[in-house]
Coordinates of C-alpha atoms and ligand atoms in Angstrom, one line a residue:
M24 CA 12.1 44.8 0.3
T25 CA 8.8 45.4 -2.1
I26 CA 6.9 43.1 -3.5
Q27 CA 6.8 43.5 -7.3
P28 CA 3.6 42.2 -9.1
L29 CA 3.5 39.7 -11.7
G30 CA 1.4 41.7 -14.3
T31 CA 1.2 40.5 -17.5
L32 CA 4.2 38.4 -17.0
A33 CA 4.3 34.9 -18.7
R34 CA 6.9 32.6 -18.5
T35 CA 8.1 31.4 -21.5
H36 CA 9.8 28.2 -20.3
T37 CA 10.4 26.1 -17.6
C38 CA 12.5 25.5 -15.3
G39 CA 13.1 21.5 -15.8
A40 CA 12.9 22.3 -19.9
L41 CA 16.4 24.9 -21.2
T42 CA 19.1 23.2 -23.6
A43 CA 21.4 23.9 -25.0
A44 CA 19.5 24.3 -28.3
A45 CA 18.0 27.5 -26.7
T46 CA 21.1 28.9 -26.9
G47 CA 20.8 32.5 -27.5
K48 CA 17.3 32.6 -27.1
D49 CA 15.6 36.0 -24.4
V50 CA 13.6 33.7 -22.0
V51 CA 11.2 34.0 -19.0
L52 CA 11.6 32.2 -16.2
L53 CA 8.7 31.7 -13.2
G54 CA 10.2 29.6 -9.7
W55 CA 11.7 29.7 -6.1
V56 CA 14.8 29.6 -4.8
H57 CA 16.4 27.0 -5.0
R58 CA 20.0 27.7 -3.5
V59 CA 22.0 30.9 -3.6
R60 CA 25.8 30.8 -4.5
D61 CA 27.7 34.3 -3.5
L62 CA 31.1 34.8 -5.4
G63 CA 31.6 37.6 -4.5
G64 CA 31.8 39.6 -8.6
V65 CA 29.1 36.7 -9.6
M66 CA 26.0 35.7 -8.2
F67 CA 25.0 32.2 -9.1
F68 CA 20.9 31.0 -7.2
D69 CA 19.3 28.2 -9.0
I70 CA 15.8 28.3 -10.0
R71 CA 12.8 25.7 -9.1
D72 CA 9.9 25.1 -9.9
R73 CA 7.3 21.1 -10.4
Y74 CA 10.2 20.9 -13.7
G75 CA 13.8 20.9 -12.5
L76 CA 16.6 23.7 -11.8
T77 CA 17.6 26.0 -13.7
Q78 CA 20.5 27.8 -13.3
V79 CA 21.0 31.8 -13.1
V80 CA 24.2 34.1 -13.5
V81 CA 23.7 37.9 -11.9
R82 CA 26.7 40.2 -13.5
E83 CA 24.8 42.4 -14.0
E84 CA 25.7 45.8 -11.2
A85 CA 22.1 46.9 -11.3
L86 CA 20.8 43.6 -10.6
A87 CA 23.5 43.0 -7.5
D88 CA 20.9 44.4 -4.4
T89 CA 17.9 42.7 -5.3
A90 CA 20.4 39.6 -5.7
K91 CA 22.2 39.7 -2.9
R92 CA 18.8 39.6 -1.6
L93 CA 17.6 36.4 -2.5
R94 CA 17.1 33.7 0.3
P95 CA 15.6 29.7 -0.7
E96 CA 11.4 29.8 -1.1
F97 CA 11.8 33.6 -2.2
V98 CA 9.3 33.4 -6.0
V99 CA 11.1 35.4 -8.6
A100 CA 10.5 36.0 -12.5
V101 CA 13.6 36.4 -14.1
L102 CA 13.9 37.3 -17.9
G103 CA 17.3 36.4 -19.0
R104 CA 19.7 35.1 -22.1
V105 CA 20.8 31.2 -22.6
D106 CA 24.2 30.9 -22.5
G107 CA 25.9 27.9 -22.8
R108 CA 28.6 26.8 -19.5
A109 CA 31.7 26.7 -19.4
R110 CA 32.9 23.2 -19.6
D111 CA 33.7 22.8 -16.3
A112 CA 30.5 23.9 -14.8
V113 CA 28.2 21.4 -17.6
N114 CA 26.3 19.1 -14.8
P115 CA 26.1 16.2 -17.0
K116 CA 22.5 15.1 -14.2
I117 CA 20.5 17.5 -15.6
K118 CA 18.4 17.5 -17.8
T119 CA 19.3 21.8 -17.4
G120 CA 22.7 21.6 -16.9
E121 CA 24.8 23.4 -19.9
I122 CA 23.1 26.3 -20.1
E123 CA 22.7 29.1 -17.3
V124 CA 20.3 32.2 -18.0
A125 CA 22.2 35.6 -17.4
A126 CA 19.4 37.9 -15.5
H127 CA 19.0 41.0 -16.9
E128 CA 15.7 41.8 -14.7
I129 CA 14.6 39.3 -11.5
R130 CA 11.2 40.8 -10.1
L131 CA 10.7 39.5 -6.5
L132 CA 7.6 38.5 -6.4
N133 CA 6.6 37.1 -2.5
D134 CA 9.6 36.5 0.2
A135 CA 9.7 33.6 2.5
K136 CA 10.2 32.9 6.2
T137 CA 12.7 30.3 6.3
P138 CA 11.6 26.9 6.4
P139 CA 11.8 24.4 9.2
F140 CA 13.5 22.4 7.5
P141 CA 15.6 22.2 4.0
I142 CA 13.6 22.4 1.3
N143 CA 17.3 22.0 -1.2
E144 CA 18.3 19.1 0.8
D145 CA 17.3 16.0 1.2
A146 CA 18.5 15.6 4.9
P147 CA 16.9 14.1 7.2
V148 CA 13.5 15.6 8.8
S149 CA 10.7 13.7 11.3
E150 CA 8.3 13.0 9.9
E151 CA 6.5 15.6 12.3
M152 CA 8.1 18.5 10.9
R153 CA 7.2 17.2 7.2
L154 CA 4.1 16.9 7.9
R155 CA 2.3 19.7 9.7
Y156 CA 4.5 22.1 7.4
R157 CA 3.5 19.3 4.7
Y158 CA 3.8 21.9 1.5
L159 CA 7.1 22.0 1.8
D160 CA 7.3 18.8 2.7
L161 CA 5.2 18.5 -0.9
R162 CA 7.6 21.1 -3.1
R163 CA 11.4 18.7 -2.4
Q164 CA 12.5 17.1 -4.9
R165 CA 10.7 12.9 -3.8
L166 CA 7.4 14.0 -2.5
Q167 CA 7.1 15.9 -6.2
Q168 CA 8.1 12.5 -8.2
N169 CA 5.5 10.4 -6.2
M170 CA 2.7 12.7 -6.9
I171 CA 4.1 12.6 -10.4
L172 CA 3.7 8.8 -10.8
R173 CA 0.6 8.8 -8.3
H174 CA -0.8 10.7 -10.9
K175 CA 0.7 8.6 -14.6
T176 CA -0.5 6.1 -11.9
T177 CA -4.1 6.7 -11.8
F178 CA -4.0 8.2 -15.5
E179 CA -3.0 5.1 -17.2
V180 CA -5.6 2.5 -14.7
R181 CA -8.1 4.9 -16.2
R182 CA -6.5 4.9 -19.9
Y183 CA -7.0 0.9 -19.0
F184 CA -10.3 1.2 -18.2
D185 CA -11.7 3.0 -20.8
E186 CA -10.2 0.8 -24.2
Q187 CA -11.3 -2.2 -21.8
N188 CA -15.2 -1.3 -21.3
F189 CA -15.5 0.1 -18.2
L190 CA -17.1 2.8 -17.0
E191 CA -16.5 4.6 -14.2
I192 CA -19.2 5.7 -11.9
E193 CA -19.1 7.4 -9.5
T194 CA -20.7 6.0 -5.5
P195 CA -22.2 8.3 -2.8
I196 CA -19.8 9.3 -0.1
L197 CA -23.2 10.1 2.1
T198 CA -24.2 6.2 3.2
K199 CA -25.5 3.6 4.8
S200 CA -23.1 0.9 6.4
T201 CA -21.5 -0.9 4.3
P202 CA -20.1 -4.6 5.7
E203 CA -15.6 -4.3 5.5
G204 CA -15.2 -5.6 9.1
A205 CA -14.2 -2.1 10.5
R206 CA -15.9 0.6 12.4
D207 CA -17.8 3.4 10.6
Y208 CA -17.4 6.6 10.2
L209 CA -20.5 8.2 10.9
V210 CA -21.9 11.7 9.8
P211 CA -24.6 13.3 11.7
S212 CA -28.4 14.0 9.8
R213 CA -29.4 18.1 10.4
V214 CA -32.6 17.6 9.3
H215 CA -33.4 13.3 10.3
P216 CA -32.4 14.0 14.5
G217 CA -30.8 11.5 15.8
E218 CA -30.3 9.7 12.3
F219 CA -26.9 8.9 10.6
F220 CA -24.9 8.6 7.5
A221 CA -21.8 6.5 7.6
L222 CA -18.8 7.1 4.8
P223 CA -18.4 3.7 3.4
Q224 CA -16.6 1.2 3.8
S225 CA -15.8 0.4 0.1
P226 CA -18.3 0.8 -3.2
Q227 CA -19.4 -2.9 -2.2
I228 CA -22.8 -3.1 -2.2
F229 CA -22.6 -0.1 -5.0
K230 CA -20.9 -2.3 -7.8
Q231 CA -23.0 -5.2 -7.0
I232 CA -25.6 -2.7 -7.7
L233 CA -24.7 -1.3 -10.4
M234 CA -24.0 -4.8 -12.0
I235 CA -28.2 -5.6 -10.9
A236 CA -28.0 -2.4 -12.9
G237 CA -27.1 -3.6 -16.2
M238 CA -24.2 -2.0 -16.4
D239 CA -21.6 -4.6 -16.9
R240 CA -18.0 -3.7 -16.1
Y241 CA -17.2 -0.5 -13.9
F242 CA -14.4 1.0 -12.1
Q243 CA -14.3 3.9 -9.8
I244 CA -11.0 5.7 -8.0
A245 CA -12.8 5.2 -5.3
K246 CA -12.1 7.2 -1.1
C247 CA -13.1 4.4 1.5
F248 CA -13.2 5.4 4.4
R249 CA -12.8 2.3 7.6
D250 CA -12.2 3.8 11.3
E251 CA -9.8 0.4 12.3
D252 CA -7.6 0.4 16.0
L253 CA -4.4 2.3 13.0
R254 CA -1.8 -0.1 12.1
A255 CA 1.6 1.3 11.2
D256 CA 0.7 1.9 8.0
R257 CA -3.0 1.7 6.9
Q258 CA -4.7 5.6 6.8
P259 CA -8.2 6.5 7.6
E260 CA -9.7 7.4 4.4
F261 CA -8.0 6.1 1.5
T262 CA -8.6 5.3 -2.1
Q263 CA -8.4 2.0 -3.6
V264 CA -9.2 0.7 -7.4
D265 CA -12.6 -0.3 -7.3
L266 CA -14.0 -2.3 -9.7
E267 CA -16.5 -5.0 -11.1
I268 CA -17.7 -7.2 -14.1
S269 CA -20.9 -8.7 -14.7
F270 CA -20.5 -12.5 -15.3
A271 CA -17.2 -13.0 -13.8
T272 CA -14.9 -16.1 -13.4
E273 CA -11.7 -16.1 -11.8
N274 CA -9.9 -16.1 -15.0
L275 CA -11.5 -13.4 -16.6
V276 CA -10.9 -10.8 -13.4
F277 CA -6.9 -12.3 -13.0
A278 CA -7.0 -11.4 -17.2
T279 CA -8.3 -8.5 -16.6
L280 CA -6.2 -7.3 -13.6
E281 CA -3.0 -8.5 -14.9
P282 CA -1.6 -6.9 -18.4
L283 CA -3.6 -3.4 -16.0
M284 CA -0.3 -4.9 -13.9
G285 CA 2.1 -5.0 -16.8
R286 CA 1.3 -1.5 -17.2
L287 CA 1.8 0.0 -14.3
M288 CA 5.2 -1.8 -14.3
A289 CA 6.0 -0.4 -17.2
L290 CA 5.9 3.9 -15.7
V291 CA 9.1 2.8 -13.9
G292 CA 10.5 1.1 -16.4
R293 CA 9.0 -2.5 -15.3
E294 CA 8.2 -5.6 -16.5
A295 CA 5.7 -7.9 -15.0
P296 CA 5.5 -11.5 -16.3
A297 CA 1.8 -12.5 -18.6
T298 CA 0.4 -14.4 -16.5
F299 CA 0.9 -14.4 -12.1
P300 CA 1.4 -17.7 -10.1
R301 CA -2.0 -19.0 -8.6
M302 CA -1.7 -20.2 -4.3
P303 CA -4.3 -21.7 -2.7
Y304 CA -4.5 -19.4 0.7
A305 CA -4.0 -23.7 2.4
A306 CA -0.6 -24.1 0.2
A307 CA 0.8 -20.0 1.4
I308 CA 0.2 -20.5 4.8
A309 CA 1.4 -23.8 4.8
R310 CA 5.1 -23.4 2.6
Y311 CA 5.4 -19.2 3.7
G312 CA 3.1 -19.4 7.1
S313 CA 1.2 -16.0 5.4
D314 CA -1.5 -16.0 3.6
K315 CA 0.3 -13.3 1.3
P316 CA 4.1 -14.4 0.5
D317 CA 6.6 -12.8 -0.1
L318 CA 8.7 -15.5 -3.0
R319 CA 11.3 -13.4 -3.5
P320 CA 13.8 -15.5 -0.3
G321 CA 13.0 -18.8 -1.3
M322 CA 13.0 -20.8 2.2
E323 CA 10.3 -22.3 2.1
L324 CA 8.7 -23.8 5.7
T325 CA 8.2 -27.8 4.7
S326 CA 6.9 -30.2 7.1
L327 CA 10.4 -32.7 9.3
S328 CA 6.7 -34.1 10.8
E329 CA 8.8 -37.4 9.6
P330 CA 11.6 -38.1 11.3
F331 CA 11.0 -37.5 15.0
A332 CA 7.4 -39.4 14.6
S333 CA 8.9 -42.0 16.9
S334 CA 11.8 -40.6 18.1
S335 CA 12.8 -40.5 21.6
F336 CA 13.2 -36.1 21.6
S337 CA 10.3 -36.0 23.2
V338 CA 8.5 -32.5 22.8
F339 CA 8.6 -33.1 19.2
R340 CA 7.0 -35.6 19.0
D341 CA 4.2 -35.3 21.8
A342 CA 3.6 -32.3 19.0
I343 CA 2.7 -34.9 16.6
E344 CA 0.9 -37.1 18.6
S345 CA -1.2 -34.2 19.8
G346 CA -2.3 -33.2 15.9
G347 CA 0.4 -30.6 15.8
E348 CA 3.4 -31.2 13.1
V349 CA 7.2 -30.4 13.2
R350 CA 7.9 -27.7 10.5
G351 CA 11.5 -26.1 9.2
F352 CA 12.9 -24.6 7.0
V353 CA 16.5 -23.8 5.7
V354 CA 18.4 -20.2 5.7
P355 CA 21.4 -20.6 2.7
S356 CA 24.7 -20.0 4.4
G357 CA 22.5 -19.9 7.9
A358 CA 25.8 -21.7 9.0
R359 CA 28.1 -19.4 9.5
Y360 CA 25.8 -17.7 12.6
S361 CA 27.8 -18.2 15.8
R362 CA 26.0 -20.0 18.8
K363 CA 25.0 -16.3 19.6
D364 CA 23.5 -15.6 16.6
L365 CA 21.6 -19.1 17.2
D366 CA 20.3 -18.2 20.5
N367 CA 19.3 -14.8 19.2
L368 CA 17.1 -16.5 17.6
I369 CA 15.7 -19.4 19.6
E370 CA 14.9 -15.4 21.6
E371 CA 13.3 -14.3 18.6
A372 CA 11.1 -17.3 17.9
K373 CA 9.6 -17.2 21.2
Q374 CA 8.7 -13.4 21.0
L375 CA 7.1 -14.0 17.7
G376 CA 4.8 -16.6 20.2
A377 CA 7.1 -20.0 20.1
A378 CA 7.3 -22.5 22.3
G379 CA 10.9 -22.8 21.6
L380 CA 13.5 -23.6 18.2
V381 CA 15.8 -25.5 17.2
W382 CA 18.3 -25.5 14.9
A383 CA 20.3 -28.1 13.3
R384 CA 23.4 -28.1 10.6
H385 CA 26.0 -30.2 9.0
A386 CA 29.2 -29.7 11.7
E387 CA 32.8 -31.8 9.9
G388 CA 32.1 -35.1 10.4
G389 CA 28.5 -35.2 11.2
V390 CA 26.2 -32.9 11.8
Q391 CA 24.7 -30.4 15.0
S392 CA 22.0 -29.0 17.5
P393 CA 21.3 -28.6 20.7
A394 CA 18.7 -31.6 20.1
L395 CA 21.4 -34.0 19.0
K396 CA 21.0 -36.0 21.2
A397 CA 17.2 -36.7 22.5
A398 CA 17.4 -36.9 19.1
G399 CA 19.2 -38.9 17.7
E400 CA 21.6 -37.9 15.1
A401 CA 19.3 -40.1 12.3
A402 CA 16.9 -38.3 12.7
I403 CA 18.7 -34.8 13.1
R404 CA 20.2 -36.0 9.4
R405 CA 17.0 -37.2 7.7
A406 CA 15.6 -33.7 8.7
L407 CA 18.9 -31.7 6.9
E408 CA 18.0 -34.7 3.9
L409 CA 13.9 -33.7 3.9
A410 CA 15.1 -30.0 4.1
G411 CA 17.6 -30.2 1.1
A412 CA 20.2 -28.5 3.7
G413 CA 23.6 -28.3 2.0
P414 CA 26.9 -28.2 4.0
S415 CA 26.9 -24.1 4.5
D416 CA 23.7 -24.0 5.5
L417 CA 21.2 -23.6 8.6
L418 CA 17.7 -25.8 9.0
L419 CA 15.8 -24.0 11.9
L420 CA 12.5 -26.7 13.0
A421 CA 9.5 -25.5 14.8
A422 CA 7.1 -27.7 16.5
G423 CA 3.3 -27.5 17.4
A424 CA -0.3 -26.8 15.6
H425 CA 0.2 -26.4 12.6
G426 CA -1.5 -22.9 12.1
P427 CA 0.0 -21.2 14.7
T428 CA 3.8 -23.2 13.6
A429 CA 3.2 -22.2 9.9
R430 CA 2.9 -18.4 10.7
M431 CA 5.6 -18.3 13.7
L432 CA 8.2 -19.8 10.9
G433 CA 6.6 -17.6 7.8
Q434 CA 7.1 -14.5 10.6
L435 CA 10.9 -15.7 11.4
R436 CA 11.8 -16.7 7.7
L437 CA 10.6 -12.3 7.2
N438 CA 12.8 -11.6 8.8
I439 CA 15.9 -13.0 8.9
A440 CA 15.1 -12.9 4.7
K441 CA 15.7 -8.9 5.3
R442 CA 18.7 -9.4 7.2
E443 CA 20.3 -11.9 4.4
N444 CA 19.6 -9.2 1.8
R445 CA 16.6 -11.3 -0.2
L446 CA 14.2 -8.8 -0.1
D447 CA 15.9 -7.8 -3.7
P448 CA 13.8 -4.5 -4.3
N449 CA 14.6 -4.8 -8.4
R450 CA 12.3 -8.5 -8.1
F451 CA 9.1 -8.2 -8.6
E452 CA 7.3 -10.9 -7.3
F453 CA 3.1 -11.8 -8.5
L454 CA 1.2 -14.2 -6.4
W455 CA -2.8 -14.9 -7.0
V456 CA -3.7 -15.7 -3.3
V457 CA -7.1 -18.0 -3.7
D458 CA -9.6 -20.4 -2.2
F459 CA -10.0 -18.8 1.2
P460 CA -11.1 -20.0 3.4
M461 CA -15.2 -18.2 4.2
F462 CA -15.3 -17.9 7.4
D463 CA -14.3 -16.9 10.5
W464 CA -14.6 -18.7 14.1
L465 CA -14.8 -15.8 16.9
E466 CA -14.3 -17.5 19.5
D467 CA -15.3 -14.3 22.3
E468 CA -18.0 -14.1 20.2
K469 CA -18.8 -18.3 19.1
R470 CA -19.8 -17.5 16.3
W471 CA -18.7 -17.8 12.5
E472 CA -17.6 -14.4 11.0
F473 CA -16.8 -14.0 7.3
M474 CA -13.1 -13.2 6.2
H475 CA -13.4 -11.0 3.4
H476 CA -17.1 -10.2 2.9
P477 CA -20.7 -11.4 3.7
F478 CA -21.2 -10.9 -0.7
T479 CA -18.3 -13.5 -0.9
A480 CA -19.5 -16.9 -3.0
P481 CA -17.9 -19.8 -1.9
L482 CA -16.5 -22.2 -4.3
E483 CA -19.2 -24.4 -5.8
S484 CA -17.8 -27.9 -4.7
D485 CA -18.0 -27.1 -0.9
A486 CA -21.3 -24.9 -1.0
D487 CA -23.8 -28.2 0.0
R488 CA -20.8 -28.0 3.4
L489 CA -21.9 -25.0 4.7
E490 CA -24.6 -25.3 7.1
S491 CA -22.4 -28.7 8.0
D492 CA -19.1 -27.8 8.2
P493 CA -18.4 -24.0 8.0
G494 CA -15.7 -24.0 9.1
G495 CA -14.2 -26.8 6.0
V496 CA -15.5 -24.0 3.3
R497 CA -13.8 -22.4 0.9
A498 CA -14.4 -19.3 -0.4
R499 CA -14.3 -17.5 -4.4
A500 CA -12.3 -14.9 -2.8
Y501 CA -8.7 -14.2 -4.4
D502 CA -5.5 -11.3 -3.3
L503 CA -3.5 -10.0 -5.6
V504 CA 0.1 -9.8 -3.6
L505 CA 3.0 -7.7 -4.8
N506 CA 7.1 -9.0 -2.9
G507 CA 4.6 -10.2 0.5
S508 CA 2.3 -7.4 0.2
E509 CA -1.4 -7.6 -0.4
I510 CA -1.6 -4.6 -3.3
G511 CA -5.7 -6.5 -3.4
G512 CA -7.9 -8.0 -2.9
G513 CA -12.2 -9.9 -4.4
S514 CA -14.2 -12.0 -5.0
I515 CA -16.7 -13.9 -6.9
R516 CA -20.3 -12.8 -5.6
I517 CA -23.3 -14.1 -4.9
H518 CA -26.2 -13.6 -7.1
D519 CA -28.7 -16.3 -5.9
Q520 CA -30.8 -14.1 -3.2
R521 CA -31.8 -17.6 -1.6
L522 CA -27.5 -18.4 -1.4
Q523 CA -27.2 -14.7 0.6
R524 CA -29.8 -15.4 3.2
L525 CA -28.2 -18.6 4.5
I526 CA -24.6 -16.8 4.6
F527 CA -26.7 -14.4 6.8
T528 CA -28.4 -16.5 8.8
L529 CA -24.8 -18.8 9.5
L530 CA -23.6 -15.0 10.4
G531 CA -25.4 -14.9 13.1
M532 CA -27.7 -12.6 11.4
S533 CA -32.0 -12.4 12.2
A534 CA -34.5 -11.8 9.1
E535 CA -34.8 -7.9 10.7
E536 CA -31.2 -7.4 11.2
A537 CA -30.0 -8.7 7.6
K538 CA -33.8 -6.7 6.7
A539 CA -32.3 -3.1 8.3
R540 CA -28.5 -2.9 7.6
F541 CA -29.0 -4.7 3.5
G542 CA -32.2 -4.7 2.8
F543 CA -32.4 -2.5 0.0
F544 CA -29.6 -4.3 -1.6
V545 CA -31.8 -8.0 -1.1
D546 CA -34.9 -6.6 -2.7
A547 CA -32.4 -6.3 -5.6
L548 CA -31.0 -9.3 -6.1
D549 CA -34.7 -10.9 -6.3
Y550 CA -35.0 -8.8 -9.7
G551 CA -32.7 -10.4 -12.0
T552 CA -29.5 -10.1 -10.6
P553 CA -26.5 -11.7 -13.2
P554 CA -23.0 -13.9 -11.9
H555 CA -20.8 -11.0 -11.4
G556 CA -17.0 -11.0 -9.2
G557 CA -14.3 -7.9 -8.4
I558 CA -12.2 -6.4 -7.2
A559 CA -10.2 -4.1 -5.1
L560 CA -6.6 -2.8 -5.5
G561 CA -4.3 -0.5 -3.2
L562 CA -4.2 2.5 -5.1
A563 CA -1.5 4.0 -2.3
R564 CA 0.3 0.5 -2.1
I565 CA 0.9 0.7 -5.5
V566 CA 2.7 3.7 -5.9
A567 CA 4.7 2.8 -3.0
I568 CA 6.2 0.0 -4.3
L569 CA 6.6 1.7 -7.9
A570 CA 8.2 4.4 -6.3
G571 CA 10.7 2.2 -3.8
E572 CA 8.6 3.6 -0.8
Q573 CA 8.4 2.1 2.6
S574 CA 5.5 3.8 3.8
I575 CA 2.1 5.1 2.1
R576 CA 2.8 8.3 3.3
E577 CA 5.0 9.3 0.8
V578 CA 3.2 8.5 -1.8
I579 CA -0.5 10.4 0.1
A580 CA -0.5 14.3 -0.6
F581 CA -2.2 15.2 3.2
P582 CA -1.8 11.6 4.9
K583 CA -3.4 11.3 7.7
T584 CA -0.4 10.0 11.4
A585 CA -0.4 6.6 12.5
Q586 CA -3.1 8.7 15.2
A587 CA -5.7 9.0 12.6
V588 CA -4.2 13.0 12.7
D589 CA -3.6 15.5 10.6
L590 CA -1.4 17.6 11.7
M591 CA -2.0 20.4 9.0
S592 CA -5.0 21.7 9.1
G593 CA -5.6 20.4 13.0
A594 CA -8.6 17.5 12.6
P595 CA -10.3 16.3 13.4
S596 CA -11.0 19.1 16.4
M597 CA -13.5 20.3 18.3
V598 CA -16.7 22.7 16.4
D599 CA -18.6 25.4 17.4
P600 CA -21.6 24.4 20.7
K601 CA -23.8 25.8 17.2
Q602 CA -22.7 23.7 14.8
L603 CA -23.0 20.4 17.5
K604 CA -27.1 21.9 18.7
E605 CA -27.8 22.2 14.9
L606 CA -26.7 18.4 14.7
H607 CA -28.9 17.4 17.8
I608 CA -25.8 16.6 18.9
R609 CA -24.6 16.3 23.1
T610 CA -21.4 15.5 24.6
E611 CA -20.6 15.1 27.4
Ligands
LIG14 N1 -15.1 -4.5 -1.6 C1 -14.1 -5.4 -1.5 C2 -13.0 -4.2 -0.4 O1 -12.4 -3.2 0.4 C3 -13.2 -5.8 -2.8 C4 -14.0 -6.6 -3.7 O2 -14.7 -7.4 -2.3 O3 -14.2 -6.3 -4.4 O4 -12.0 -5.0 0.3

């Protein structure tokens, strides 16, 4: 089949533009053949581009041969006249649904192999196929919409920060290791044998240096690289909306972010509240068993130790006596669960690491619980009352040390909430989680590790306990949580060089080590560092939530698999031995 040149032909309209108002006009459309319908005497096909679909009708005898050869994904130019469609042929679902274009010339600009999956259907296709042929997947409507939404999101971010006097400043990609707790991607230096650049895990140090440099307000749509053991929905390279503000307080950072979230929600016709609630980390763990609680399902965890402290139920009493507690939560309408459902719940809790799970509910003339005999009716009644369990509800209880018990129950709560359809996709619950612990204890290495990063300031009221009780010190760190996803995190930073040195020491870094890793930064701190703070938002996660997608891969044009492989380009791959030699690298 002969391919014809585009020549000087220019499109007059996109495939999503024509309406009844254009009836009678001569037009030129350029795009892909989406779907062909041959009705014998007449042929119809849809022509598609990013903007939409237009129906083309081929009535002219002279065009029949060309039209018959058209296949999906061929690239064509259609010259024709806009006709109104017969009333019963109108498609109210698309903007161009009232018209069709009667072709008087069709130019075949290119042919196409049969695609490995249909572009013109929403049929399920394996993700491997989709990633291998990403250019075809990206032609499909869902990803086209997601890319458009992602563009609108970044554009709105830029517009907003510009209005707020922020400067967009690029920071280096070839740099020194930055600390976000992951492994670095390293790039060998050819001109300095044996030396390496690290790709930034975030622009953290540079943005703080920009504050020292007097830039006052910085933002960047920044690429970050972390060589982590990949968890389900992580990417080795990802984009952050990164910002830093001089003379910042938590209130200033939050008041900067909240209206931005409102603007982004408006892109999909949603609203966000003017301000978001704040919850200390300790309360988030106690009430939801998570540092990123999903507030939608309710079902808060409560302490239920009181009824069991002196009861005869030794499992619960022992847990309390050894410094633990009894915690539980109510499953609304859970009283209907069958014995089998309840056994499954106990099994599920065990899978989540619980030693056991006890249920309780009201029943005709009394209460029911496997612990009824051991604990006594009064204790079970009191627990149901304390938890606020009504006649149709189910109470679930577990005992043990506070943290692990709350986390296990928190996970169980989420699993049940999902099954019970209590995670309403049309509700958006924002939350600031604040006052994170400053440090985590690494049992294997017998040392403290930073929880956010080593530049995070301690709460002023806790700072004097840094050396005596590091585990009890809270940080001026905060996360922005939306429907149980952490969409951003940041902190007020240390601007006092003395305190920064102390923190490095507490983290077990010798003066030499700190100097080797962060010397340039510590030097800079000595030259008049303003108080400052900031945050970084996960762009893909936000776009995914706005788009109603579960996975961030759906809003990334060229994502990697969970094994950190780009199936389309085949990266990572072997390289030419000559390249390795130039880089002074030997592989075994
Ligand atoms: N650099 C931090 C991160 O990537 C964010 C911040 O503290 O601003 O998580």
